[in-house]
GROMACS .gro file of C-alpha atoms in nm:
model
  478
    1MET     CA    1   7.673   4.300  11.064
    2GLY     CA    2   7.496   4.541  10.829
    3LEU     CA    3   7.513   4.825  11.060
    4ILE     CA    4   7.847   4.790  11.119
    5LYS     CA    5   7.938   4.785  10.738
    6GLN     CA    6   7.730   5.109  10.692
    7VAL     CA    7   7.934   5.260  10.960
    8PHE     CA    8   8.265   5.137  10.796
    9PHE     CA    9   8.172   5.296  10.447
   10VAL     CA   10   8.053   5.619  10.607
   11SER     CA   11   8.380   5.629  10.776
   12LEU     CA   12   8.593   5.578  10.458
   13ILE     CA   13   8.373   5.863  10.304
   14PHE     CA   14   8.458   6.104  10.561
   15ALA     CA   15   8.813   5.994  10.565
   16GLY     CA   16   8.815   6.089  10.165
   17CYS     CA   17   8.689   6.422  10.259
   18LEU     CA   18   8.936   6.501  10.520
   19PHE     CA   19   9.244   6.370  10.322
   20PRO     CA   20   9.213   6.453   9.938
   21GLY     CA   21   9.295   6.180   9.719
   22TYR     CA   22   9.263   5.893   9.969
   23ALA     CA   23   8.956   5.756   9.860
   24GLN     CA   24   9.093   5.695   9.499
   25VAL     CA   25   9.409   5.509   9.640
   26ILE     CA   26   9.273   5.328   9.962
   27GLN     CA   27   9.191   5.012   9.729
   28ALA     CA   28   9.551   5.002   9.623
   29GLY     CA   29   9.674   5.057   9.992
   30GLN     CA   30   9.870   5.353   9.911
   31ASN     CA   31   9.938   5.630  10.124
   32PRO     CA   32   9.844   5.946   9.920
   33VAL     CA   33  10.154   6.164   9.978
   34GLN     CA   34  10.410   5.891  10.011
   35LYS     CA   35  10.546   5.669   9.724
   36GLU     CA   36  10.810   5.389   9.714
   37ASN     CA   37  11.149   5.493   9.639
   38ALA     CA   38  11.244   5.402   9.287
   39PRO     CA   39  11.583   5.458   9.126
   40ALA     CA   40  11.579   5.707   8.877
   41ALA     CA   41  11.861   5.922   8.662
   42GLU     CA   42  12.004   6.201   8.793
   43MET     CA   43  11.851   6.535   8.697
   44GLN     CA   44  12.036   6.833   8.575
   45VAL     CA   45  11.945   7.053   8.839
   46PRO     CA   46  12.059   7.401   8.968
   47ALA     CA   47  12.384   7.380   9.180
   48GLU     CA   48  12.227   7.653   9.411
   49GLU     CA   49  11.894   7.840   9.423
   50GLU     CA   50  11.886   8.137   9.616
   51ASN     CA   51  11.617   8.249   9.874
   52LYS     CA   52  11.431   8.559   9.827
   53ASN     CA   53  11.356   8.698  10.160
   54PRO     CA   54  11.473   8.981  10.304
   55PHE     CA   55  11.415   8.895  10.668
   56LEU     CA   56  11.615   8.589  10.677
   57LYS     CA   57  11.953   8.706  10.830
   58ASP     CA   58  12.148   8.386  10.686
   59SER     CA   59  12.035   8.473  10.317
   60GLN     CA   60  12.315   8.546  10.087
   61GLU     CA   61  12.340   8.876   9.897
   62GLN     CA   62  12.113   8.876   9.581
   63THR     CA   63  11.977   9.099   9.334
   64SER     CA   64  11.706   9.273   9.450
   65PRO     CA   65  11.395   9.157   9.252
   66GLN     CA   66  11.212   9.432   9.067
   67GLU     CA   67  10.866   9.469   9.183
   68VAL     CA   68  10.627   9.386   8.900
   69ASP     CA   69  10.286   9.590   8.835
   70ALA     CA   70   9.999   9.485   9.032
   71ALA     CA   71   9.816   9.206   8.826
   72THR     CA   72   9.499   9.275   8.668
   73THR     CA   73   9.241   9.059   8.832
   74GLU     CA   74   8.859   9.048   8.873
   75GLU     CA   75   8.800   9.206   9.228
   76SER     CA   76   8.621   9.000   9.459
   77GLU     CA   77   8.331   9.100   9.668
   78PRO     CA   78   8.419   9.082  10.063
   79VAL     CA   79   8.390   8.729  10.140
   80ASP     CA   80   8.472   8.505  10.468
   81THR     CA   81   8.830   8.416  10.395
   82ASP     CA   82   8.824   8.077  10.595
   83ARG     CA   83   8.998   7.846  10.368
   84SER     CA   84   8.811   7.548  10.511
   85THR     CA   85   8.530   7.626  10.280
   86VAL     CA   86   8.778   7.597   9.969
   87GLY     CA   87   8.869   7.267   9.905
   88LEU     CA   88   8.890   6.945   9.701
   89GLN     CA   89   8.530   6.786   9.598
   90THR     CA   90   8.556   6.429   9.571
   91GLY     CA   91   8.182   6.375   9.450
   92ALA     CA   92   8.016   6.474   9.769
   93VAL     CA   93   8.095   6.789   9.926
   94CYS     CA   94   8.417   6.785  10.101
   95TYR     CA   95   8.639   7.041  10.256
   96TRP     CA   96   9.025   7.063  10.281
   97ASP     CA   97   9.124   7.163  10.633
   98ILE     CA   98   9.424   7.408  10.598
   99ASN     CA   99   9.523   7.322  10.958
  100LYS     CA  100   9.596   6.961  10.876
  101MET     CA  101   9.952   6.978  10.717
  102THR     CA  102  10.108   6.703  10.511
  103ILE     CA  103  10.466   6.741  10.595
  104ASN     CA  104  10.543   6.691  10.963
  105VAL     CA  105  10.693   7.006  11.131
  106PRO     CA  106  10.932   6.909  11.416
  107ASP     CA  107  11.009   7.066  11.718
  108HIS     CA  108  11.354   7.171  11.597
  109PRO     CA  109  11.564   7.480  11.696
  110LEU     CA  110  11.607   7.607  11.340
  111VAL     CA  111  11.231   7.574  11.262
  112GLU     CA  112  11.152   7.740  11.606
  113LYS     CA  113  11.400   8.023  11.503
  114TYR     CA  114  11.215   8.101  11.173
  115ILE     CA  115  10.880   8.083  11.324
  116LYS     CA  116  10.992   8.343  11.581
  117GLN     CA  117  11.126   8.560  11.305
  118TYR     CA  118  10.836   8.537  11.072
  119THR     CA  119  10.596   8.605  11.345
  120SER     CA  120  10.744   8.915  11.446
  121THR     CA  121  10.541   9.242  11.365
  122GLY     CA  122  10.766   9.311  11.055
  123GLY     CA  123  10.747   8.938  10.952
  124LYS     CA  124  10.378   8.885  10.965
  125ASP     CA  125  10.319   9.238  10.766
  126TRP     CA  126  10.574   9.089  10.508
  127LEU     CA  127  10.390   8.759  10.478
  128THR     CA  128  10.058   8.943  10.458
  129GLN     CA  129  10.205   9.151  10.177
  130VAL     CA  130  10.363   8.849   9.977
  131MET     CA  131  10.063   8.652   9.997
  132LYS     CA  132   9.857   8.934   9.844
  133ARG     CA  133  10.119   8.970   9.567
  134GLY     CA  134  10.087   8.607   9.483
  135GLU     CA  135   9.689   8.627   9.443
  136PRO     CA  136   9.686   8.637   9.064
  137TYR     CA  137   9.881   8.297   9.072
  138ARG     CA  138   9.804   8.094   9.405
  139SER     CA  139   9.433   7.950   9.286
  140TYR     CA  140   9.633   7.802   8.970
  141ILE     CA  141   9.905   7.666   9.213
  142GLU     CA  142   9.655   7.497   9.424
  143ASP     CA  143   9.459   7.343   9.121
  144ARG     CA  144   9.798   7.200   9.009
  145ILE     CA  145   9.902   7.057   9.334
  146GLN     CA  146   9.562   6.906   9.384
  147GLU     CA  147   9.565   6.737   9.053
  148MET     CA  148   9.899   6.597   9.123
  149ASN     CA  149   9.805   6.479   9.461
  150LEU     CA  150  10.090   6.651   9.622
  151PRO     CA  151  10.110   6.838   9.979
  152MET     CA  152   9.910   7.157   9.968
  153GLU     CA  153  10.209   7.331  10.169
  154LEU     CA  154  10.374   7.330   9.827
  155GLU     CA  155  10.171   7.623   9.753
  156PHE     CA  156  10.391   7.858  10.000
  157LEU     CA  157  10.725   7.760   9.844
  158PRO     CA  158  10.730   8.082   9.631
  159VAL     CA  159  10.699   8.276   9.928
  160ILE     CA  160  11.073   8.202  10.021
  161GLU     CA  161  11.184   8.140   9.668
  162SER     CA  162  11.097   8.471   9.510
  163SER     CA  163  10.816   8.652   9.740
  164PHE     CA  164  10.579   8.592   9.452
  165VAL     CA  165  10.772   8.826   9.250
  166VAL     CA  166  10.752   8.702   8.893
  167SER     CA  167  11.075   8.873   8.766
  168ALA     CA  168  11.278   8.797   9.074
  169LEU     CA  169  11.621   8.740   8.980
  170SER     CA  170  11.864   8.598   9.238
  171SER     CA  171  12.258   8.676   9.227
  172SER     CA  172  12.321   8.299   9.099
  173LYS     CA  173  12.074   8.413   8.796
  174ALA     CA  174  11.793   8.186   8.903
  175LEU     CA  175  11.470   8.338   8.750
  176GLY     CA  176  11.088   8.352   8.828
  177LEU     CA  177  10.835   8.258   9.049
  178TRP     CA  178  10.994   7.920   9.123
  179GLN     CA  179  11.337   8.036   9.079
  180PHE     CA  180  11.497   7.794   8.776
  181MET     CA  181  11.849   7.827   8.673
  182GLU     CA  182  11.877   7.810   8.297
  183ASN     CA  183  12.090   7.498   8.331
  184SER     CA  184  11.787   7.321   8.487
  185ILE     CA  185  11.483   7.413   8.223
  186SER     CA  186  11.513   7.160   7.960
  187PRO     CA  187  11.411   6.825   8.124
  188PHE     CA  188  11.084   7.030   8.208
  189GLY     CA  189  10.981   7.207   7.865
  190ILE     CA  190  11.080   7.560   7.967
  191ARG     CA  191  11.254   7.742   7.656
  192LYS     CA  192  11.492   8.050   7.646
  193ASN     CA  193  11.572   8.239   7.327
  194GLN     CA  194  11.628   8.569   7.224
  195TRP     CA  195  11.263   8.612   7.222
  196ILE     CA  196  11.135   8.446   7.530
  197ASP     CA  197  11.235   8.334   7.868
  198GLU     CA  198  10.949   8.086   7.988
  199ARG     CA  199  11.083   8.084   8.346
  200LEU     CA  200  10.917   8.412   8.380
  201ASP     CA  201  10.606   8.241   8.290
  202PRO     CA  202  10.421   8.172   8.619
  203TRP     CA  203  10.192   7.903   8.502
  204LEU     CA  204  10.445   7.702   8.292
  205SER     CA  205  10.710   7.724   8.580
  206THR     CA  206  10.456   7.609   8.815
  207LYS     CA  207  10.410   7.285   8.624
  208ALA     CA  208  10.767   7.254   8.599
  209ALA     CA  209  10.850   7.302   8.966
  210LEU     CA  210  10.576   7.063   9.095
  211LYS     CA  211  10.703   6.823   8.832
  212LYS     CA  212  11.079   6.864   8.951
  213LEU     CA  213  10.961   6.829   9.332
  214ASN     CA  214  10.763   6.513   9.262
  215GLU     CA  215  11.070   6.359   9.088
  216ASN     CA  216  11.287   6.469   9.388
  217TYR     CA  217  11.037   6.303   9.619
  218THR     CA  218  11.031   5.979   9.413
  219VAL     CA  219  11.402   5.937   9.428
  220LEU     CA  220  11.463   6.064   9.788
  221GLY     CA  221  11.130   5.935   9.981
  222SER     CA  222  11.065   6.233  10.168
  223TRP     CA  223  10.914   6.580  10.110
  224GLU     CA  224  11.185   6.728  10.342
  225MET     CA  225  11.461   6.577  10.135
  226ALA     CA  226  11.274   6.675   9.810
  227LEU     CA  227  11.274   7.025   9.927
  228ALA     CA  228  11.644   6.993  10.030
  229ALA     CA  229  11.733   6.875   9.661
  230TYR     CA  230  11.505   7.162   9.495
  231ASN     CA  231  11.738   7.397   9.672
  232CYS     CA  232  12.110   7.248   9.650
  233GLY     CA  233  12.025   7.005   9.347
  234LEU     CA  234  11.914   6.654   9.329
  235GLY     CA  235  12.261   6.524   9.286
  236ALA     CA  236  12.388   6.710   9.558
  237ALA     CA  237  12.125   6.569   9.799
  238THR     CA  238  12.160   6.212   9.670
  239ARG     CA  239  12.531   6.212   9.716
  240ALA     CA  240  12.494   6.361  10.065
  241ALA     CA  241  12.233   6.078  10.164
  242LYS     CA  242  12.458   5.824  10.023
  243LYS     CA  243  12.761   5.948  10.189
  244ALA     CA  244  12.592   5.954  10.528
  245GLY     CA  245  12.409   5.617  10.475
  246ASN     CA  246  12.098   5.813  10.580
  247TYR     CA  247  11.805   5.988  10.385
  248ASP     CA  248  11.668   6.157  10.678
  249PHE     CA  249  11.695   6.525  10.608
  250TRP     CA  250  11.720   6.618  10.964
  251TYR     CA  251  12.029   6.366  11.040
  252LEU     CA  252  12.187   6.512  10.738
  253ALA     CA  253  12.122   6.872  10.854
  254ASP     CA  254  12.239   6.816  11.225
  255ASN     CA  255  12.551   6.622  11.099
  256GLY     CA  256  12.717   6.849  10.856
  257TYR     CA  257  12.620   6.643  10.510
  258LEU     CA  258  12.415   6.931  10.347
  259PRO     CA  259  12.514   7.279  10.255
  260LYS     CA  260  12.443   7.565  10.501
  261GLN     CA  261  12.194   7.717  10.298
  262THR     CA  262  12.000   7.400  10.248
  263VAL     CA  263  12.001   7.323  10.610
  264ASN     CA  264  11.845   7.643  10.685
  265TYR     CA  265  11.611   7.643  10.357
  266VAL     CA  266  11.397   7.358  10.452
  267PRO     CA  267  11.318   7.468  10.822
  268LYS     CA  268  11.229   7.829  10.676
  269PHE     CA  269  10.985   7.664  10.432
  270LEU     CA  270  10.820   7.467  10.726
  271ALA     CA  271  10.799   7.771  10.943
  272VAL     CA  272  10.645   7.944  10.676
  273SER     CA  273  10.403   7.676  10.584
  274LYS     CA  274  10.309   7.634  10.951
  275ILE     CA  275  10.233   7.994  11.013
  276LEU     CA  276  10.051   8.047  10.695
  277SER     CA  277   9.839   7.735  10.746
  278ASN     CA  278   9.746   7.873  11.090
  279TYR     CA  279   9.703   8.244  10.953
  280ARG     CA  280   9.418   8.360  11.196
  281GLU     CA  281   9.615   8.247  11.488
  282TYR     CA  282   9.915   8.458  11.405
  283GLY     CA  283   9.706   8.755  11.294
  284ILE     CA  284   9.786   8.726  10.912
  285GLU     CA  285   9.551   8.832  10.647
  286ILE     CA  286   9.494   8.601  10.391
  287ASN     CA  287   9.240   8.608  10.075
  288TRP     CA  288   9.158   8.261   9.988
  289GLN     CA  289   8.888   8.379   9.751
  290ALA     CA  290   9.115   8.556   9.474
  291LYS     CA  291   9.132   8.359   9.146
  292THR     CA  292   9.374   8.335   8.841
  293ARG     CA  293   9.217   8.538   8.544
  294ASP     CA  294   9.039   8.328   8.334
  295PHE     CA  295   9.245   8.254   8.018
  296GLU     CA  296   9.297   8.024   7.725
  297THR     CA  297   9.579   7.972   7.501
  298ILE     CA  298   9.633   8.033   7.099
  299GLU     CA  299   9.936   7.855   6.949
  300THR     CA  300  10.075   8.097   6.686
  301ASN     CA  301  10.433   8.063   6.492
  302LYS     CA  302  10.422   8.429   6.367
  303ALA     CA  303  10.520   8.749   6.542
  304VAL     CA  304  10.247   8.909   6.723
  305ASP     CA  305  10.297   9.243   6.949
  306ILE     CA  306  10.068   9.192   7.214
  307GLY     CA  307  10.048   9.607   7.234
  308ILE     CA  308   9.881   9.607   6.870
  309LEU     CA  309   9.668   9.268   6.964
  310SER     CA  310   9.540   9.430   7.274
  311GLU     CA  311   9.422   9.756   7.092
  312LYS     CA  312   9.241   9.554   6.853
  313LEU     CA  313   9.084   9.334   7.121
  314GLY     CA  314   8.974   9.631   7.321
  315LEU     CA  315   9.218   9.522   7.596
  316ASP     CA  316   9.444   9.714   7.842
  317LYS     CA  317   9.795   9.604   7.721
  318THR     CA  318   9.885   9.548   8.093
  319GLU     CA  319   9.648   9.258   8.076
  320LEU     CA  320   9.779   9.073   7.796
  321THR     CA  321  10.139   9.176   7.944
  322MET     CA  322  10.042   9.005   8.263
  323LEU     CA  323   9.920   8.678   8.106
  324ASN     CA  324  10.265   8.666   7.901
  325PRO     CA  325  10.540   8.768   8.095
  326ALA     CA  326  10.768   8.507   7.921
  327LEU     CA  327  10.757   8.773   7.618
  328LEU     CA  328  11.095   8.960   7.638
  329TYR     CA  329  10.985   9.218   7.380
  330ASN     CA  330  10.576   9.163   7.432
  331VAL     CA  331  10.607   9.005   7.093
  332THR     CA  332  10.576   8.610   7.013
  333PRO     CA  333  10.878   8.451   6.872
  334PRO     CA  334  10.842   8.410   6.480
  335GLY     CA  335  10.919   8.075   6.347
  336ILE     CA  336  10.837   7.845   6.646
  337LYS     CA  337  10.530   7.743   6.819
  338TYR     CA  338  10.426   7.982   7.110
  339SER     CA  339  10.147   7.926   7.344
  340LEU     CA  340   9.985   8.297   7.383
  341ASN     CA  341   9.770   8.338   7.691
  342VAL     CA  342   9.460   8.546   7.596
  343PRO     CA  343   9.146   8.639   7.842
  344SER     CA  344   8.866   8.354   7.790
  345GLU     CA  345   8.599   8.590   7.681
  346LYS     CA  346   8.833   8.716   7.405
  347ILE     CA  347   8.934   8.402   7.285
  348GLN     CA  348   8.737   8.354   6.946
  349GLU     CA  349   8.814   8.705   6.845
  350ALA     CA  350   9.193   8.646   6.927
  351GLU     CA  351   9.184   8.334   6.701
  352LYS     CA  352   9.032   8.544   6.432
  353ILE     CA  353   9.286   8.816   6.427
  354ILE     CA  354   9.615   8.586   6.482
  355ASN     CA  355   9.495   8.356   6.214
  356SER     CA  356   9.455   8.639   5.949
  357ASP     CA  357   9.718   8.762   5.702
  358GLU     CA  358   9.698   9.073   5.889
  359LEU     CA  359  10.051   9.217   6.007
  360LEU     CA  360  10.085   9.224   6.392
  361LEU     CA  361  10.425   9.370   6.426
  362ASN     CA  362  10.544   9.729   6.372
  363PHE     CA  363  10.855   9.764   6.166
  364ASN     CA  364  11.090  10.029   6.080
  365ILE     CA  365  11.205  10.023   5.704
  366TYR     CA  366  11.599  10.141   5.670
  367THR     CA  367  11.773  10.198   5.355
  368VAL     CA  368  12.164  10.092   5.392
  369ARG     CA  369  12.425  10.342   5.379
  370SER     CA  370  12.790  10.299   5.350
  371GLY     CA  371  12.971  10.192   5.622
  372ASP     CA  372  12.641  10.083   5.799
  373THR     CA  373  12.660   9.768   6.016
  374LEU     CA  374  12.363   9.549   6.154
  375TYR     CA  375  12.519   9.580   6.480
  376ALA     CA  376  12.503   9.953   6.481
  377MET     CA  377  12.121   9.921   6.366
  378GLY     CA  378  12.036   9.703   6.630
  379LEU     CA  379  12.191   9.895   6.901
  380HIS     CA  380  11.987  10.192   6.777
  381TYR     CA  381  11.669  10.033   6.736
  382GLY     CA  382  11.716   9.808   7.052
  383VAL     CA  383  11.710   9.461   6.894
  384SER     CA  384  11.973   9.191   6.840
  385VAL     CA  385  12.153   9.136   6.479
  386GLU     CA  386  11.973   8.799   6.477
  387MET     CA  387  11.621   8.956   6.506
  388ILE     CA  388  11.710   9.152   6.203
  389GLN     CA  389  11.844   8.861   6.034
  390ASP     CA  390  11.500   8.664   6.096
  391TYR     CA  391  11.304   8.934   5.906
  392ASN     CA  392  11.547   8.976   5.615
  393ASN     CA  393  11.591   8.612   5.497
  394GLY     CA  394  11.913   8.560   5.729
  395ILE     CA  395  12.115   8.841   5.562
  396LYS     CA  396  12.492   8.840   5.651
  397PRO     CA  397  12.641   9.106   5.811
  398SER     CA  398  12.915   9.134   5.563
  399GLN     CA  399  12.699   9.114   5.280
  400LEU     CA  400  12.513   9.474   5.337
  401ARG     CA  401  12.497   9.681   5.011
  402PRO     CA  402  12.417  10.068   4.990
  403GLY     CA  403  12.084  10.120   4.899
  404GLN     CA  404  11.950   9.791   5.006
  405LYS     CA  405  11.617   9.808   5.222
  406LEU     CA  406  11.573   9.621   5.573
  407LEU     CA  407  11.292   9.542   5.780
  408ILE     CA  408  11.386   9.608   6.152
  409PRO     CA  409  11.148   9.500   6.429
  410SER     CA  410  11.018   9.809   6.635
  411PHE     CA  411  10.994   9.753   7.014
  412LYS     CA  412  11.030  10.092   7.094
  413GLU     CA  413  10.997  10.478   6.987
  414VAL     CA  414  11.301  10.595   6.832
  415GLU     CA  415  11.434  10.850   6.591
  416PRO     CA  416  11.505  10.720   6.274
  417TYR     CA  417  11.879  10.593   6.225
  418GLN     CA  418  12.110  10.836   6.048
  419GLY     CA  419  12.363  10.551   5.976
  420ARG     CA  420  12.732  10.583   6.077
  421ILE     CA  421  12.894  10.930   5.996
  422SER     CA  422  13.239  10.938   5.845
  423SER     CA  423  13.471  11.158   5.667
  424HIS     CA  424  13.577  10.849   5.443
  425LYS     CA  425  13.232  10.767   5.399
  426GLY     CA  426  13.272  10.421   5.498
  427GLU     CA  427  13.478  10.330   5.196
  428PHE     CA  428  13.749  10.055   5.284
  429LYS     CA  429  13.980  10.120   4.985
  430GLY     CA  430  14.302  10.103   5.173
  431SER     CA  431  14.483   9.805   5.300
  432TYR     CA  432  14.671   9.723   5.627
  433THR     CA  433  14.912   9.452   5.716
  434VAL     CA  434  14.877   9.301   6.037
  435GLN     CA  435  15.171   9.327   6.265
  436LYS     CA  436  15.274   9.165   6.604
  437GLY     CA  437  15.023   9.276   6.896
  438ASP     CA  438  14.749   9.385   6.661
  439THR     CA  439  14.392   9.339   6.721
  440LEU     CA  440  14.094   9.439   6.537
  441TRP     CA  441  14.033   9.666   6.830
  442SER     CA  442  14.343   9.826   6.806
  443ILE     CA  443  14.339   9.867   6.402
  444ALA     CA  444  13.973  10.004   6.448
  445LEU     CA  445  14.097  10.263   6.701
  446LYS     CA  446  14.376  10.340   6.455
  447TYR     CA  447  14.150  10.417   6.151
  448GLN     CA  448  13.883  10.600   6.374
  449ILE     CA  449  13.615  10.312   6.268
  450GLN     CA  450  13.383  10.092   6.479
  451VAL     CA  451  13.539   9.735   6.512
  452GLU     CA  452  13.224   9.559   6.404
  453SER     CA  453  13.232   9.772   6.066
  454LEU     CA  454  13.603   9.652   6.034
  455ALA     CA  455  13.528   9.282   6.118
  456GLU     CA  456  13.223   9.265   5.861
  457GLU     CA  457  13.432   9.438   5.607
  458ASN     CA  458  13.707   9.171   5.616
  459ASN     CA  459  13.461   8.851   5.688
  460LEU     CA  460  13.585   8.829   6.053
  461SER     CA  461  13.424   8.827   6.401
  462VAL     CA  462  13.513   9.072   6.647
  463ASP     CA  463  13.705   8.844   6.877
  464SER     CA  464  13.909   8.682   6.581
  465ILE     CA  465  14.261   8.619   6.623
  466LEU     CA  466  14.473   8.791   6.348
  467SER     CA  467  14.765   8.642   6.173
  468ILE     CA  468  15.057   8.851   6.145
  469GLY     CA  469  15.133   8.958   5.761
  470LYS     CA  470  14.729   8.932   5.690
  471THR     CA  471  14.607   9.194   5.497
  472LEU     CA  472  14.286   9.363   5.601
  473LYS     CA  473  14.091   9.617   5.385
  474VAL     CA  474  14.092   9.942   5.592
  475PRO     CA  475  13.990  10.328   5.496
  476ILE     CA  476  14.230  10.534   5.344
  477LEU     CA  477  14.362  10.779   5.613
  478GLU     CA  478  14.390  11.131   5.497
   0.00000   0.00000   0.00000
């Protein structure tokens, strides 16, 4: 009996090595990749999320993603790219076998269609280049997947979502590596304002996407359905399953309960996963040793121009830009907490600089002239009216005074603003009585002035509806 017990426990250890996470859950009698279905509140998720694959004949027309500069990473020496030596360790040395997929790939016509499509000469070249493009992010994605004990194949989802292009934008305005719609980000801690769009942050969006997928799985009970919900929305997937009285993805797909795009989306993903999991068999080159640049974060609530910070740290600006792609102007947002990513070896030096009283943003100082508007200034300097207000105590557009000095953030090199040139010197000493059919636009055209100037002078917004008989201040026509 003693020998039998030893063999039994050795078997358990071996099983734990082959299947990451199995050893931790075996005592609870749980399957490491399946959970019990549990009711959950319906999440606000995108109605549609576009695929980004130029090889897919069924893909809808989309905005072509702009290619980003090659990310700055430390080059590795040539090594054996056998993925079987790169994996989870659970106490003893144990390796994850890439060929053992968690999500079943059935012999289904759509799966076979996409396997054939992606294993064409052009398809394999495309997959090779996409996986290379993802090198700065893939090891981070793998780590998060392992931490959450999710199927490792989810690493390949950005292949069909964004082609690993951080700035990928679909025709339905889904953005980023994991293609989040703006109306689906709030439950996952992703923010968007005039300074930042954290959908562009591959690290934040990775954690958000995996959380979203895991919640889909908890509600729907299978990874095929979780992926379907990622594409068409959790609400839509749940309604389809309830209508059919069946939560099996293939049943729903084959019987017309799901949108056509979703019916194709899951087979595409499974085909790509199977090919990339058996990359050598298909002649695809993948570097599994590429690592995400080591970085740490600094919390700041003041504006920090990463160009200025890069110069002080002796770094190439492109490196900080690559680590902080969510910054729309390469400047951290003032007045709210933001986690700035900095290379680990520079973290202490960066903290000292950021926590000092030193000004880390360039400004233009402009003296207001008659007829100036915040809108026109912002247009010239490439900033919004709100940004100018942020740095000038929330000044109101209608309260500009000649001689007043304003700080205007400088994000690009431009010539000094010359102000509005007008033969009337911008003085609104005349009056006009609104008549039927008048708008601020038509009145501005009549008096040859900017509509923003007319609106501000009369404490109105550009789209204000005018009342017949209302008196407006206007320049005196000669």
